[in-house]
Coordinates of N, CA, C and O in Angstrom, one line a residue:
M4 N 0.8 -1.2 0.0 CA 0.0 0.0 0.0 C 0.9 1.2 0.0 O 1.8 1.3 0.7
R5 N 0.5 2.1 -0.9 CA 1.2 3.4 -0.9 C 0.3 4.5 -1.2 O -0.7 4.3 -2.0
V6 N 0.6 5.7 -0.8 CA -0.2 6.9 -1.0 C 0.2 7.4 -2.4 O 1.4 7.5 -2.7
K7 N -0.8 7.8 -3.2 CA -0.5 8.4 -4.5 C -1.4 9.6 -4.7 O -2.4 9.7 -4.2
K8 N -0.8 10.5 -5.5 CA -1.6 11.7 -5.9 C -2.7 11.4 -6.8 O -2.6 10.5 -7.7
T9 N -3.8 12.1 -6.6 CA -5.0 11.9 -7.6 C -4.8 12.8 -8.7 O -4.1 13.8 -8.7
D10 N -5.5 12.5 -9.8 CA -5.6 13.3 -11.0 C -7.0 13.1 -11.5 O -7.9 12.6 -10.9
K11 N -7.3 13.6 -12.7 CA -8.6 13.6 -13.3 C -9.2 12.2 -13.4 O -10.4 12.0 -13.6
R12 N -8.4 11.2 -13.4 CA -8.9 9.8 -13.5 C -9.6 9.3 -12.3 O -10.3 8.3 -12.3
F13 N -9.4 10.0 -11.1 CA -9.9 9.6 -9.9 C -11.2 10.3 -9.5 O -11.3 11.5 -9.7
K14 N -12.1 9.6 -9.0 CA -13.4 10.1 -8.6 C -13.3 11.3 -7.6 O -14.1 12.2 -7.6
G15 N -12.3 11.2 -6.7 CA -12.2 12.2 -5.6 C -11.4 13.4 -6.0 O -11.4 14.4 -5.2
H16 N -10.9 13.5 -7.2 CA -10.1 14.7 -7.6 C -11.0 15.8 -8.0 O -12.1 15.5 -8.6
P17 N -10.8 17.0 -7.7 CA -9.6 17.6 -7.1 C -9.8 17.8 -5.6 O -8.9 18.3 -4.9
T18 N -11.0 17.5 -5.0 CA -11.2 17.7 -3.6 C -10.2 16.9 -2.7 O -9.7 17.4 -1.7
F19 N -9.9 15.7 -3.2 CA -9.0 14.8 -2.4 C -7.7 14.7 -3.2 O -7.7 14.2 -4.3
K20 N -6.6 15.2 -2.6 CA -5.3 15.2 -3.3 C -4.6 13.8 -3.3 O -3.8 13.6 -4.2
Y21 N -4.9 12.9 -2.4 CA -4.2 11.7 -2.3 C -5.2 10.5 -2.2 O -6.4 10.7 -1.7
C22 N -4.7 9.3 -2.5 CA -5.6 8.1 -2.3 C -4.6 6.9 -2.0 O -3.5 7.0 -2.4
V23 N -5.3 5.9 -1.5 CA -4.6 4.6 -1.3 C -5.5 3.6 -2.0 O -6.7 3.5 -1.7
D24 N -4.9 2.9 -3.0 CA -5.7 1.8 -3.7 C -5.5 0.5 -3.0 O -4.4 0.2 -2.6
F25 N -6.5 -0.3 -3.0 CA -6.5 -1.6 -2.4 C -6.8 -2.6 -3.6 O -7.5 -2.2 -4.5
K26 N -6.3 -3.8 -3.5 CA -6.5 -4.7 -4.6 C -8.0 -5.0 -4.9 O -8.8 -4.9 -4.0
R27 N -8.3 -5.4 -6.1 CA -9.7 -5.6 -6.5 C -10.4 -6.5 -5.6 O -11.6 -6.3 -5.2
Y28 N -9.8 -7.6 -5.2 CA -10.5 -8.6 -4.4 C -10.2 -8.3 -2.9 O -10.6 -9.1 -2.1
G29 N -9.7 -7.2 -2.7 CA -9.6 -6.7 -1.3 C -8.3 -7.0 -0.5 O -7.9 -8.2 -0.5
D30 N -7.8 -6.0 0.0 CA -6.7 -6.2 0.9 C -7.4 -6.3 2.3 O -8.3 -5.5 2.6
K31 N -7.1 -7.2 3.0 CA -7.8 -7.4 4.3 C -7.7 -6.2 5.2 O -8.5 -6.1 6.1
N32 N -6.7 -5.4 4.9 CA -6.5 -4.2 5.7 C -7.5 -3.1 5.4 O -7.6 -2.1 6.2
F33 N -8.2 -3.1 4.3 CA -9.1 -2.0 3.9 C -10.0 -1.6 5.1 O -10.1 -0.4 5.4
F34 N -10.8 -2.5 5.6 CA -11.7 -2.2 6.7 C -11.0 -1.8 8.0 O -11.5 -0.9 8.7
Q35 N -9.9 -2.4 8.3 CA -9.1 -2.0 9.4 C -8.6 -0.5 9.3 O -8.7 0.3 10.2
I36 N -8.1 -0.2 8.1 CA -7.6 1.1 7.8 C -8.8 2.1 7.8 O -8.7 3.2 8.3
R37 N -9.9 1.8 7.2 CA -11.1 2.6 7.2 C -11.5 2.9 8.6 O -11.8 4.1 9.0
E38 N -11.5 1.9 9.5 CA -11.8 2.2 10.9 C -10.8 3.1 11.6 O -11.2 4.0 12.4
W39 N -9.6 2.9 11.3 CA -8.5 3.8 11.8 C -8.8 5.2 11.4 O -8.6 6.2 12.2
C40 N -9.1 5.4 10.1 CA -9.4 6.8 9.6 C -10.6 7.4 10.3 O -10.5 8.6 10.7
W41 N -11.6 6.6 10.5 CA -12.8 7.0 11.2 C -12.4 7.5 12.6 O -12.9 8.6 13.1
T42 N -11.6 6.8 13.3 CA -11.2 7.1 14.7 C -10.3 8.3 14.7 O -10.4 9.2 15.5
T43 N -9.4 8.4 13.7 CA -8.3 9.4 13.7 C -8.9 10.7 13.1 O -8.6 11.8 13.7
F44 N -9.6 10.7 12.0 CA -10.1 11.9 11.4 C -11.5 12.3 11.6 O -12.0 13.3 11.1
G45 N -12.3 11.4 12.2 CA -13.7 11.6 12.4 C -14.5 10.8 11.4 O -14.0 10.2 10.4
S46 N -15.8 10.8 11.6 CA -16.7 10.1 10.8 C -16.8 10.7 9.3 O -16.5 11.8 9.1
S47 N -17.0 9.8 8.4 CA -17.1 10.2 7.0 C -18.1 9.3 6.3 O -18.9 8.6 6.9
K48 N -18.1 9.3 5.0 CA -19.0 8.5 4.2 C -18.4 8.2 2.8 O -17.3 8.7 2.5
E49 N -19.1 7.4 2.0 CA -18.5 7.0 0.7 C -18.5 8.2 -0.2 O -19.3 9.1 0.0
I50 N -17.6 8.2 -1.1 CA -17.4 9.4 -2.0 C -18.7 9.8 -2.7 O -19.0 10.9 -2.9
E51 N -19.4 8.8 -3.2 CA -20.7 9.1 -3.9 C -21.7 9.9 -3.1 O -22.3 10.8 -3.5
A52 N -21.8 9.5 -1.8 CA -22.7 10.1 -0.9 C -22.2 11.5 -0.6 O -23.0 12.5 -0.5
L53 N -20.9 11.7 -0.4 CA -20.3 13.0 -0.1 C -20.5 13.9 -1.3 O -20.9 15.1 -1.2
Q54 N -20.3 13.4 -2.5 CA -20.5 14.3 -3.7 C -21.9 14.6 -3.9 O -22.2 15.7 -4.4
D55 N -22.8 13.7 -3.6 CA -24.2 14.0 -3.7 C -24.7 15.1 -2.8 O -25.4 16.0 -3.1
D56 N -24.1 15.1 -1.6 CA -24.4 16.2 -0.6 C -23.9 17.5 -1.2 O -24.6 18.5 -1.0
W57 N -22.7 17.5 -1.8 CA -22.2 18.8 -2.3 C -23.1 19.3 -3.5 O -23.3 20.5 -3.6
R58 N -23.6 18.4 -4.3 CA -24.4 18.8 -5.4 C -25.7 19.4 -4.9 O -26.3 20.3 -5.5
H59 N -26.3 18.9 -3.8 CA -27.5 19.4 -3.2 C -27.3 20.4 -2.1 O -28.2 20.7 -1.4
R60 N -26.0 20.8 -1.9 CA -25.6 21.8 -0.9 C -26.1 21.4 0.5 O -26.6 22.3 1.2
E61 N -26.0 20.2 0.8 CA -26.4 19.7 2.2 C -25.1 19.5 3.0 O -24.7 18.4 3.4
F62 N -24.5 20.7 3.4 CA -23.3 20.6 4.1 C -23.4 20.3 5.6 O -22.4 20.0 6.2
D63 N -24.6 20.4 6.1 CA -24.8 20.1 7.5 C -25.2 18.6 7.7 O -25.5 18.2 8.8
N64 N -25.1 17.9 6.6 CA -25.5 16.4 6.7 C -24.6 15.7 7.6 O -23.4 16.0 7.7
N65 N -25.1 14.7 8.3 CA -24.3 13.8 9.2 C -23.1 13.2 8.4 O -23.2 12.8 7.3
C66 N -22.0 13.2 9.1 CA -20.8 12.5 8.6 C -20.2 13.3 7.4 O -19.5 12.7 6.6
H67 N -20.5 14.6 7.3 CA -19.9 15.3 6.2 C -18.5 15.7 6.6 O -18.3 16.7 7.3
N68 N -17.6 15.0 6.1 CA -16.2 15.2 6.5 C -15.3 15.3 5.2 O -15.3 14.4 4.4
I69 N -14.7 16.5 5.0 CA -13.9 16.7 3.8 C -12.4 16.3 4.0 O -11.6 16.6 3.1
E70 N -12.1 15.7 5.1 CA -10.7 15.3 5.3 C -10.4 14.0 4.7 O -9.3 13.7 4.2
W71 N -11.4 13.1 4.6 CA -11.2 11.8 4.1 C -12.5 11.1 3.7 O -13.6 11.6 4.2
C72 N -12.5 10.2 2.8 CA -13.6 9.4 2.5 C -13.2 8.1 1.8 O -11.9 7.9 1.7
W73 N -14.1 7.3 1.4 CA -13.7 6.0 0.7 C -14.6 5.7 -0.5 O -15.6 6.3 -0.6
H74 N -14.1 4.9 -1.3 CA -14.8 4.4 -2.5 C -14.7 2.9 -2.5 O -13.6 2.3 -2.5
Y75 N -15.9 2.3 -2.4 CA -15.9 0.8 -2.3 C -17.0 0.3 -3.2 O -18.2 0.6 -3.0
D76 N -16.6 -0.5 -4.2 CA -17.6 -1.2 -5.1 C -17.0 -2.5 -5.6 O -15.9 -2.9 -5.1
A77 N -17.6 -3.1 -6.6 CA -17.1 -4.3 -7.1 C -15.7 -4.2 -7.7 O -15.0 -5.2 -7.8
Y78 N -15.3 -3.1 -8.2 CA -14.1 -2.9 -8.9 C -13.0 -2.1 -8.1 O -11.8 -2.1 -8.5
T79 N -13.5 -1.2 -7.2 CA -12.6 -0.3 -6.6 C -12.7 -0.3 -5.1 O -13.8 -0.3 -4.5
R80 N -11.5 -0.3 -4.4 CA -11.4 -0.1 -3.0 C -10.4 0.9 -2.8 O -9.2 0.6 -3.0
R81 N -10.8 2.1 -2.4 CA -9.8 3.2 -2.3 C -10.2 4.1 -1.1 O -11.4 4.3 -0.9
I82 N -9.2 4.6 -0.4 CA -9.4 5.6 0.6 C -8.8 6.9 0.1 O -7.6 6.9 -0.4
Y83 N -9.5 8.0 0.2 CA -9.1 9.3 -0.2 C -8.7 10.2 1.0 O -9.4 10.2 2.0
F84 N -7.6 11.0 0.8 CA -7.2 12.0 1.8 C -7.2 13.3 1.1 O -6.7 13.5 0.0
A85 N -7.6 14.4 1.9 CA -7.7 15.7 1.3 C -6.4 16.5 1.3 O -6.1 17.2 0.4
T86 N -5.6 16.2 2.3 CA -4.4 17.0 2.5 C -3.1 16.2 2.8 O -3.2 15.0 3.0
D87 N -2.0 16.9 2.7 CA -0.7 16.2 3.0 C -0.8 15.6 4.5 O -0.2 14.6 4.7
K88 N -1.4 16.3 5.4 CA -1.5 15.9 6.8 C -2.0 14.5 6.9 O -1.4 13.6 7.5
Q89 N -3.2 14.3 6.3 CA -3.8 13.0 6.4 C -3.0 11.9 5.7 O -2.8 10.8 6.2
A90 N -2.4 12.2 4.6 CA -1.6 11.3 3.8 C -0.4 10.9 4.6 O 0.0 9.8 4.7
N91 N 0.2 11.9 5.3 CA 1.4 11.6 6.1 C 1.1 10.8 7.3 O 1.9 9.9 7.7
W92 N 0.0 11.1 8.0 CA -0.4 10.3 9.1 C -0.6 8.8 8.7 O -0.2 7.9 9.4
F93 N -1.3 8.6 7.6 CA -1.5 7.3 7.0 C -0.1 6.6 6.8 O 0.1 5.5 7.2
T94 N 0.8 7.3 6.2 CA 2.1 6.7 5.8 C 2.9 6.3 7.1 O 3.5 5.3 7.2
L95 N 2.8 7.2 8.1 CA 3.5 6.9 9.4 C 2.9 5.7 10.1 O 3.7 4.9 10.6
K96 N 1.6 5.5 10.0 CA 1.0 4.4 10.7 C 1.1 3.1 9.9 O 1.3 2.1 10.5
W97 N 0.9 3.1 8.6 CA 0.7 1.9 7.9 C 1.8 1.5 6.9 O 1.8 0.4 6.3
S98 N 2.8 2.3 6.8 CA 3.9 1.9 5.9 C 5.1 1.4 6.6 O 5.3 1.5 7.8

């Protein structure tokens, strides 16, 4: 696992500068790392729900956290980080 910069190919770009990709069939650490992010950075939600809130300007919605989020579906398992700070914390803990 390594942190990489996002670009236009990523669903979280440009709001989230960094992401960590997990293997298609899942790195067993995905859920453990997501739980660590929840504890460390606060509650969040899946990228689709977060972007939907932004489109409808529901910024007071529960779990609206712009520091991190995740993308989980049949093809993608990814955690996004908004700033260098979150990416560095992840690297220190998990690398």
